[in-house]
Coordinates of C-alpha atoms in Angstrom, one line a residue:
Chain A
M1 CA 112.0 115.8 152.1
E2 CA 115.2 114.2 151.1
K3 CA 118.9 115.2 151.1
I4 CA 122.3 113.7 150.1
I5 CA 125.1 113.9 152.7
I6 CA 128.7 113.6 151.5
N7 CA 131.8 113.5 153.7
G8 CA 134.5 114.6 151.2
G9 CA 138.1 113.8 150.7
K10 CA 137.9 110.1 149.9
K11 CA 139.6 108.7 146.8
L12 CA 137.5 106.6 144.5
S13 CA 138.5 103.2 143.1
G14 CA 137.2 100.4 141.0
S15 CA 134.6 100.6 138.3
V16 CA 131.1 101.9 137.7
K17 CA 128.6 100.7 135.0
V18 CA 126.7 103.4 133.1
S19 CA 122.9 103.0 132.7
G20 CA 120.8 103.4 129.6
S21 CA 120.4 107.0 128.4
K22 CA 117.6 109.0 129.9
N23 CA 117.5 111.4 127.0
A24 CA 117.3 108.5 124.5
V25 CA 114.8 106.4 126.4
L26 CA 112.0 109.0 126.9
P27 CA 111.4 109.7 123.2
I28 CA 111.8 106.0 122.4
I29 CA 109.1 105.0 124.9
I30 CA 106.9 107.8 123.5
A31 CA 107.5 106.6 119.9
S32 CA 106.0 103.2 120.9
I33 CA 102.6 105.0 120.7
L34 CA 103.0 104.8 117.0
A35 CA 103.1 101.0 116.9
E36 CA 100.3 98.5 116.6
G37 CA 101.3 95.9 119.2
E38 CA 103.7 95.5 122.1
S39 CA 107.2 97.0 122.2
V40 CA 110.0 96.0 124.6
I41 CA 112.7 98.4 125.6
N42 CA 115.8 97.1 127.3
D43 CA 118.3 98.9 129.6
V44 CA 115.7 101.4 130.7
P45 CA 117.1 103.3 133.7
D46 CA 114.9 103.3 136.8
L47 CA 114.4 107.1 137.0
T48 CA 111.7 109.3 138.2
D49 CA 111.2 110.6 134.7
V50 CA 110.6 107.1 133.4
H51 CA 107.9 106.5 136.1
I52 CA 106.2 109.8 135.2
L53 CA 106.2 108.8 131.6
K54 CA 104.7 105.4 132.5
D55 CA 101.9 107.2 134.4
I56 CA 101.3 109.5 131.4
L57 CA 101.1 106.6 128.9
T58 CA 98.8 104.7 131.3
E59 CA 96.6 107.7 131.5
L60 CA 96.4 107.8 127.7
G61 CA 95.2 104.1 127.7
A62 CA 98.4 102.1 127.2
K63 CA 99.3 98.9 129.1
V64 CA 102.7 99.4 130.7
D65 CA 105.0 97.1 132.7
F66 CA 108.3 98.3 134.0
K67 CA 110.6 96.1 136.0
N68 CA 114.3 95.0 136.0
N69 CA 115.1 97.8 133.6
I70 CA 112.8 96.3 130.9
F71 CA 109.9 98.5 129.8
R72 CA 107.0 96.7 128.0
I73 CA 104.3 98.7 126.4
D74 CA 101.2 97.8 124.5
T75 CA 99.7 100.9 123.0
K76 CA 96.6 99.3 121.4
G77 CA 94.4 100.8 124.1
I78 CA 95.4 104.4 123.5
N79 CA 92.1 106.2 122.8
T80 CA 92.8 109.8 123.5
W81 CA 94.9 112.5 121.7
E82 CA 95.0 114.9 124.6
A83 CA 97.9 115.3 127.2
S84 CA 96.8 117.1 130.3
Y85 CA 98.4 120.1 131.9
E86 CA 99.3 117.9 134.9
S87 CA 101.2 115.5 132.6
I88 CA 103.2 118.2 130.7
N89 CA 103.8 120.1 134.0
K90 CA 105.4 117.0 135.6
M91 CA 107.9 116.4 132.8
R92 CA 108.7 118.7 129.9
A93 CA 109.7 115.8 127.6
S94 CA 106.1 114.6 127.6
V95 CA 105.4 117.3 125.0
L96 CA 106.9 114.7 122.6
V97 CA 103.6 112.8 122.7
M98 CA 102.3 115.4 120.3
G99 CA 104.1 114.1 117.2
P100 CA 103.0 110.4 117.6
L101 CA 99.4 111.3 118.6
L102 CA 99.1 113.6 115.6
A103 CA 100.5 110.9 113.3
K104 CA 98.3 108.2 114.8
F105 CA 95.0 110.1 115.2
G106 CA 95.3 113.1 112.9
R107 CA 95.0 115.3 115.9
A108 CA 96.8 116.1 119.2
R109 CA 96.0 118.5 122.0
V110 CA 98.6 119.1 124.7
A111 CA 99.1 121.7 127.4
M112 CA 101.7 124.3 126.4
P113 CA 104.8 123.7 128.5
G114 CA 105.9 126.6 130.7
G115 CA 109.5 127.7 131.2
C116 CA 111.8 125.6 133.1
A117 CA 114.7 126.2 135.5
I118 CA 117.4 126.3 132.8
G119 CA 115.6 128.4 130.2
T120 CA 112.5 129.1 128.2
R121 CA 112.8 126.2 125.7
P122 CA 109.9 127.2 123.5
I123 CA 108.2 124.6 121.3
D124 CA 107.7 126.9 118.3
L125 CA 110.1 124.8 116.1
H126 CA 108.0 121.6 116.9
L127 CA 104.9 123.5 115.7
K128 CA 106.6 124.9 112.6
G129 CA 107.4 121.3 111.7
F130 CA 103.9 120.0 112.2
E131 CA 102.6 122.9 110.0
S132 CA 105.0 121.9 107.3
L133 CA 103.4 118.4 107.4
G134 CA 100.0 120.0 106.7
A135 CA 98.7 120.2 110.3
K136 CA 96.7 123.3 111.4
I137 CA 97.9 124.7 114.7
S138 CA 95.8 126.6 117.2
L139 CA 96.3 127.9 120.7
E140 CA 93.6 128.2 123.3
Q141 CA 93.3 128.3 127.0
G142 CA 96.9 127.2 127.6
F143 CA 96.6 124.2 125.2
V144 CA 98.1 123.8 121.7
S145 CA 96.2 121.8 119.2
A146 CA 97.4 120.3 115.9
T147 CA 94.9 118.8 113.5
S148 CA 95.2 117.2 110.1
E149 CA 91.9 115.5 109.3
K150 CA 93.1 113.9 106.0
G151 CA 96.4 112.7 107.5
L152 CA 99.9 114.3 107.4
T153 CA 101.7 114.8 104.1
A154 CA 105.5 115.1 103.7
G155 CA 107.2 118.5 104.0
K156 CA 110.6 120.2 104.0
I157 CA 111.5 121.7 107.2
Y158 CA 114.5 123.9 108.1
L159 CA 115.1 124.2 111.8
D160 CA 116.3 127.7 112.9
F161 CA 118.2 125.9 115.6
P162 CA 119.2 122.2 115.8
S163 CA 116.6 121.5 118.5
V164 CA 116.7 117.9 119.8
G165 CA 113.1 117.9 120.9
A166 CA 111.8 119.5 117.6
T167 CA 113.8 117.0 115.5
E168 CA 112.4 114.1 117.5
N169 CA 108.8 115.3 117.5
I170 CA 108.9 116.0 113.7
M171 CA 110.5 112.6 113.0
M172 CA 107.8 110.8 114.9
A173 CA 105.0 112.8 113.2
A174 CA 106.5 112.2 109.7
V175 CA 107.1 108.5 110.0
L176 CA 103.4 107.8 109.1
A177 CA 103.0 110.8 106.8
E178 CA 102.5 110.4 103.1
G179 CA 105.8 110.9 101.1
T180 CA 109.3 111.8 102.1
T181 CA 109.9 114.6 104.7
T182 CA 113.2 116.3 105.0
I183 CA 114.5 118.0 108.2
E184 CA 117.4 120.3 107.5
N185 CA 119.6 121.7 110.3
A186 CA 118.4 118.8 112.3
A187 CA 120.0 117.9 115.7
E188 CA 122.7 115.3 115.4
E189 CA 122.7 114.0 118.9
P190 CA 123.2 110.2 119.5
E191 CA 119.7 110.1 121.1
I192 CA 118.3 111.1 117.6
V193 CA 120.2 108.1 116.1
D194 CA 118.8 105.8 118.8
L195 CA 115.2 107.0 118.1
A196 CA 115.7 106.5 114.4
N197 CA 117.0 103.0 115.1
F198 CA 113.8 102.2 117.1
L199 CA 111.5 103.8 114.5
N200 CA 113.3 101.7 111.7
S201 CA 113.0 98.5 113.8
M202 CA 109.3 99.2 114.0
G203 CA 109.2 99.3 110.2
G204 CA 109.8 103.0 109.6
N205 CA 112.1 104.5 107.0
V206 CA 114.3 107.1 108.5
K207 CA 117.6 108.0 107.0
G208 CA 120.4 110.5 107.8
A209 CA 119.9 110.5 111.6
G210 CA 123.2 111.7 113.2
T211 CA 123.7 114.2 110.4
N212 CA 122.1 117.6 109.9
V213 CA 119.8 116.3 107.2
I214 CA 117.2 113.6 108.0
K215 CA 114.9 112.1 105.5
I216 CA 111.8 110.3 106.6
T217 CA 109.7 108.3 104.1
G218 CA 106.3 107.7 105.6
V219 CA 104.9 104.1 105.9
K220 CA 101.3 103.0 106.3
K221 CA 101.8 101.4 109.7
L222 CA 104.4 100.4 112.3
K223 CA 104.7 97.3 114.4
G224 CA 105.9 96.8 117.9
A225 CA 109.7 96.2 118.3
E226 CA 112.4 95.3 120.8
H227 CA 115.2 97.8 121.3
T228 CA 118.1 98.2 123.7
V229 CA 118.8 101.8 124.6
I230 CA 122.3 103.4 124.2
P231 CA 124.4 104.1 127.3
D232 CA 123.9 107.5 128.9
R233 CA 126.8 109.7 127.7
I234 CA 126.1 112.4 130.3
E235 CA 126.2 109.9 133.1
A236 CA 129.4 108.5 131.7
G237 CA 130.9 112.0 131.5
T238 CA 129.8 112.7 135.1
Y239 CA 131.6 109.6 136.5
L240 CA 134.7 110.3 134.4
I241 CA 134.9 113.8 135.8
A242 CA 134.2 112.5 139.3
G243 CA 137.3 110.3 138.9
A244 CA 139.3 113.3 137.6
V245 CA 138.2 115.7 140.3
T246 CA 138.9 113.3 143.1
G247 CA 142.3 112.3 141.6
S248 CA 141.1 108.7 141.3
C249 CA 142.0 106.1 138.6
I250 CA 138.6 104.6 138.0
T251 CA 137.0 102.7 135.1
I252 CA 133.7 103.7 133.5
E253 CA 132.0 100.7 131.9
N254 CA 129.2 100.5 129.2
V255 CA 130.3 103.7 127.4
I256 CA 130.3 104.6 123.7
S257 CA 133.4 106.8 123.9
H258 CA 132.6 108.4 120.5
H259 CA 129.6 110.1 122.2
I260 CA 131.7 111.9 124.8
K261 CA 134.7 112.8 122.6
P262 CA 134.6 116.5 123.6
V263 CA 134.6 115.7 127.3
I264 CA 137.5 113.2 126.9
A265 CA 139.4 115.8 124.8
K266 CA 139.0 118.5 127.4
L267 CA 140.0 116.2 130.2
R268 CA 143.2 115.3 128.2
D269 CA 143.8 119.1 127.8
C270 CA 143.7 119.3 131.6
G271 CA 146.5 116.7 131.8
I272 CA 144.4 113.6 132.6
E273 CA 145.4 110.4 130.9
I274 CA 142.5 108.4 129.7
E275 CA 142.6 104.9 128.1
E276 CA 139.8 104.1 125.7
N277 CA 138.8 100.4 125.5
D278 CA 136.1 98.7 123.6
S279 CA 133.2 99.8 125.8
S280 CA 134.9 101.4 128.8
L281 CA 137.1 104.3 129.8
T282 CA 139.8 104.2 132.4
I283 CA 141.6 107.1 134.0
K284 CA 145.3 106.0 134.0
K285 CA 147.1 109.0 135.5
I286 CA 146.3 112.4 136.9
D287 CA 149.3 114.6 137.4
G288 CA 147.7 117.9 138.5
I289 CA 144.7 119.5 136.7
K290 CA 145.4 122.3 134.3
A291 CA 142.7 124.9 133.7
T292 CA 141.1 124.9 130.2
D293 CA 138.3 126.9 128.6
I294 CA 135.1 125.3 127.4
K295 CA 132.2 126.5 125.3
T296 CA 129.0 124.5 125.1
M297 CA 127.6 123.7 121.6
P298 CA 125.0 121.5 120.1
Y299 CA 126.4 117.9 119.4
P300 CA 129.1 117.1 118.5
G301 CA 130.3 120.1 120.5
F302 CA 130.8 120.2 124.3
P303 CA 127.5 119.2 125.8
T304 CA 125.6 121.8 127.8
D305 CA 124.6 119.0 130.2
M306 CA 128.2 118.6 131.2
Q307 CA 129.0 122.2 131.8
S308 CA 128.1 122.4 135.5
V309 CA 130.0 119.2 136.3
F310 CA 133.1 120.2 134.3
S311 CA 133.0 123.6 136.1
V312 CA 133.6 121.7 139.4
L313 CA 136.9 120.4 138.0
M314 CA 137.9 123.9 136.9
C315 CA 137.2 125.1 140.5
I316 CA 140.3 123.2 141.7
A317 CA 142.4 123.5 138.5
E318 CA 145.7 125.3 138.3
G319 CA 144.9 128.7 136.6
T320 CA 141.9 130.4 135.2
S321 CA 139.3 129.0 132.9
I322 CA 136.4 130.5 131.0
V323 CA 133.2 128.4 130.7
T324 CA 130.9 129.8 128.1
E325 CA 127.3 128.6 127.9
T326 CA 125.7 129.1 124.5
V327 CA 122.8 126.6 124.5
F328 CA 120.6 127.6 127.5
E329 CA 120.3 131.1 129.0
N330 CA 120.0 130.3 132.7
R331 CA 122.5 127.5 133.3
F332 CA 124.8 129.0 135.9
M333 CA 122.7 128.5 139.0
H334 CA 125.1 126.0 140.4
I335 CA 127.8 128.7 140.5
D336 CA 126.3 130.5 143.6
E337 CA 126.3 127.2 145.4
L338 CA 129.9 126.4 144.4
K339 CA 130.9 129.9 145.6
R340 CA 129.4 129.1 149.0
M341 CA 131.7 126.1 149.0
G342 CA 134.7 128.3 148.5
A343 CA 135.0 128.4 144.7
N344 CA 136.3 131.6 143.1
V345 CA 134.0 132.3 140.2
K346 CA 132.6 135.4 138.5
I347 CA 129.8 135.4 136.0
E348 CA 130.2 137.7 133.0
G349 CA 127.2 137.4 130.7
K350 CA 127.2 134.0 129.1
S351 CA 130.5 133.0 130.7
S352 CA 131.8 132.1 134.1
V353 CA 135.4 132.9 134.9
I354 CA 136.8 130.4 137.3
E355 CA 140.0 130.9 139.2
G356 CA 141.2 127.6 140.6
V357 CA 141.5 127.3 144.4
D358 CA 143.3 124.7 146.5
K359 CA 140.3 123.3 148.2
L360 CA 136.5 123.6 148.6
S361 CA 134.7 123.2 151.9
G362 CA 131.5 121.4 152.7
C363 CA 128.3 123.2 153.5
Q364 CA 124.6 123.0 152.9
V365 CA 123.7 123.6 149.2
K366 CA 120.7 123.3 147.0
A367 CA 120.3 121.4 143.7
T368 CA 118.6 123.8 141.4
D369 CA 118.3 121.4 138.5
L370 CA 119.4 117.9 137.5
R371 CA 123.0 118.6 136.3
A372 CA 123.6 121.4 138.9
G373 CA 122.7 118.7 141.5
A374 CA 125.3 116.3 140.0
A375 CA 127.9 119.1 140.1
L376 CA 127.2 119.7 143.8
I377 CA 127.7 116.0 144.6
L378 CA 131.1 116.1 142.8
A379 CA 132.0 119.3 144.7
G380 CA 131.0 117.5 147.9
L381 CA 133.3 114.6 147.1
I382 CA 136.4 116.9 147.1
S383 CA 135.3 119.3 149.9
E384 CA 136.7 119.3 153.4
G385 CA 134.0 118.2 155.8
K386 CA 130.4 117.5 155.3
T387 CA 128.2 118.7 152.4
E388 CA 124.5 118.4 152.5
V389 CA 122.7 118.7 149.1
F390 CA 119.0 119.6 149.3
D391 CA 116.2 119.4 146.6
V392 CA 117.8 116.2 145.4
Y393 CA 114.7 115.0 143.6
H394 CA 116.2 116.8 140.6
I395 CA 119.2 114.4 140.7
F396 CA 117.0 111.2 140.8
R397 CA 115.3 112.4 137.6
G398 CA 118.5 111.7 135.6
Y399 CA 121.0 109.5 137.5
E400 CA 120.0 105.9 138.2
N401 CA 121.3 104.5 141.6
I402 CA 123.7 107.4 141.9
I403 CA 124.2 106.9 145.7
E404 CA 124.8 103.2 145.3
K405 CA 127.2 103.7 142.4
F406 CA 129.3 106.3 144.3
Q407 CA 129.3 104.1 147.4
K408 CA 130.6 101.2 145.3
L409 CA 133.4 103.5 144.1
G410 CA 134.3 104.2 147.8
A411 CA 132.6 107.5 148.4
D412 CA 131.2 108.4 151.8
I413 CA 127.8 109.4 150.6
V414 CA 124.3 108.7 151.9
H415 CA 120.7 109.5 151.0
E416 CA 118.5 110.6 153.9
K417 CA 114.8 111.4 154.3
Y418 CA 114.0 114.0 156.9
Chain B
M1 CA 154.5 91.2 77.7
S2 CA 150.8 91.3 77.5
R3 CA 150.2 94.2 80.0
K4 CA 150.7 97.7 78.8
F5 CA 152.9 100.1 80.8
D6 CA 150.2 102.8 81.1
E7 CA 147.7 100.4 82.6
T8 CA 147.0 100.7 86.3
V9 CA 148.4 97.7 88.2
H10 CA 146.7 96.6 91.4
F11 CA 148.9 95.0 94.0
K12 CA 147.3 93.1 96.9
I13 CA 149.8 94.3 99.5
N14 CA 147.4 93.9 102.4
A15 CA 145.2 91.0 101.8
E16 CA 145.0 90.3 105.5
K17 CA 143.5 93.7 106.2
D18 CA 141.0 93.2 103.4
N19 CA 140.0 89.8 104.9
Y20 CA 139.6 91.4 108.3
I21 CA 137.3 94.1 107.0
K22 CA 135.3 91.5 105.1
D23 CA 135.0 89.3 108.3
V24 CA 133.9 92.2 110.4
L25 CA 131.3 93.4 107.8
E26 CA 129.9 89.9 107.6
N27 CA 129.6 89.7 111.4
V28 CA 128.0 93.2 111.6
Y29 CA 125.6 92.4 108.8
E30 CA 124.5 89.1 110.5
S31 CA 124.2 90.7 113.9
L32 CA 122.1 93.5 112.6
T33 CA 119.9 91.1 110.7
E34 CA 119.5 88.9 113.8
K35 CA 118.4 91.9 115.8
G36 CA 115.7 92.8 113.3
Y37 CA 117.4 95.8 111.7
N38 CA 117.9 96.4 108.0
P39 CA 121.6 95.9 107.9
V40 CA 122.3 98.0 104.8
N41 CA 120.4 101.0 106.1
Q42 CA 122.2 100.7 109.5
L43 CA 125.7 100.4 107.9
V44 CA 125.0 103.4 105.6
G45 CA 123.9 105.4 108.6
Y46 CA 127.1 104.5 110.4
I47 CA 129.3 105.3 107.4
I48 CA 127.6 108.7 106.8
S49 CA 127.3 109.9 110.4
G50 CA 130.1 108.0 112.1
D51 CA 127.8 107.3 115.1
P52 CA 128.5 103.7 116.5
A53 CA 124.9 103.7 117.9
Y54 CA 123.8 102.6 114.4
I55 CA 125.5 99.2 115.0
T56 CA 124.2 96.8 117.6
S57 CA 126.5 95.8 120.4
Y58 CA 125.2 92.2 119.9
N59 CA 128.0 89.8 119.0
D60 CA 130.6 92.5 119.7
A61 CA 129.6 94.0 116.3
R62 CA 129.9 97.6 117.4
N63 CA 133.3 97.2 118.9
Q64 CA 134.6 95.4 115.9
I65 CA 133.5 98.0 113.3
K66 CA 134.8 100.8 115.5
K67 CA 138.3 99.4 115.0
I68 CA 138.1 100.0 111.2
D69 CA 138.8 103.5 109.9
R70 CA 135.6 104.6 108.1
N71 CA 137.6 105.9 105.1
E72 CA 139.1 102.4 104.7
L73 CA 135.7 100.9 105.0
V74 CA 134.3 103.0 102.2
E75 CA 137.5 102.4 100.1
E76 CA 137.0 98.7 100.5
L77 CA 133.4 98.8 99.5
L78 CA 134.0 100.9 96.5
T79 CA 136.9 98.8 95.4
K80 CA 134.9 95.6 95.6
Y81 CA 132.0 97.3 93.8
M82 CA 134.1 98.5 90.9
E83 CA 136.0 95.2 90.5
K84 CA 135.2 93.6 87.2

């Protein structure tokens, strides 16, 4: 068992470098299944999820090497189109293997993912997309199968909701399909653009990524490619808010500020002065924190992944703020833990109403999911006394070297096994 | 006078800016090519979506293009295209 111990109250200083994006790198590594030959992915964060994916791809028959943030993968040896329950159960994103396997072998069989901590996240939109490409879908004994013996053909797909996973899975399936596929109401997240960049550098023909209409013209085959992953916008936002909440003028390096515009805008609404440089952000001045309302939305709206972390800032803001979650149905689990630390919060349906308090106090808390865990670390940084965060394995799924990075910024934080 | 009064007259009041845009586009184009991308597709993707992730960070290309307003970029490209 592991826990993170934080002695709160220390100001942060200096700079922190953001790692490659977790949400971009997982589909990019999976997309390499489509290539004939070796792909090299740079700036890959050393995260639990990446190691799980490495194991899954090895199980499928790929040769994989991951060191010094460089992921090399040769997918020539992949000889199965089935992803086991164990694989899917370890990491939800592994359901994205379905699109590439279907494109490559004309069939794919993966275990149906169950619900997860933050909501049900069904894959019906993924399956709707595969059907539009001519695949036959069947469900049996907890597995979903997609088959298209004559190969996939282009289709026109309207997504009922701009699902990131569905957009990615359909893009990867369509890249080898015959003809031009159109995805309407597609997700517009930067991670979709990064995946399109990788597919195109492998020889694919994907246009419109980053808008709500994506067109994919199928090609006969793809080659291996080298790619550098975009910086993690959620990690960048987390450290920016860490600076704001602790009243510290710190610099966040390796950032594409365009990707966290809503977070920067909301911090400015709170009265925090932020300077945007070429690839860094610096907090220049914090003169009190004013309460502000936020509402999570698909990109380019305020990211749901930043909701819990931003809520910590609102816990000590002057006034009342309303935080509304519209993307996932069960994403207020951190609130009960924050209340134990002295936060004044009420949950009303899809919103939490936060009345700012002067201070929080450290205690033992539990990370219920990845972003909730990050929120509790930030709460620990500003609490009086000692905070112990348990179930920290969630945090290591998404934040590379988070302990070392906060230590470098001057935080009193350690990771302990017990 | 050879020029008619109802004819549109083009004044080059900001040649420096035009040159800057041209220089940046050339650097971005070369950087994308060197990194193995189709530079036209990547630039179109950037202009349409506004996402800087379309442009490689290699050779400072991403930072350079971010400094140009996308409207001005399209204006410049259209102007050059329509020039006789």
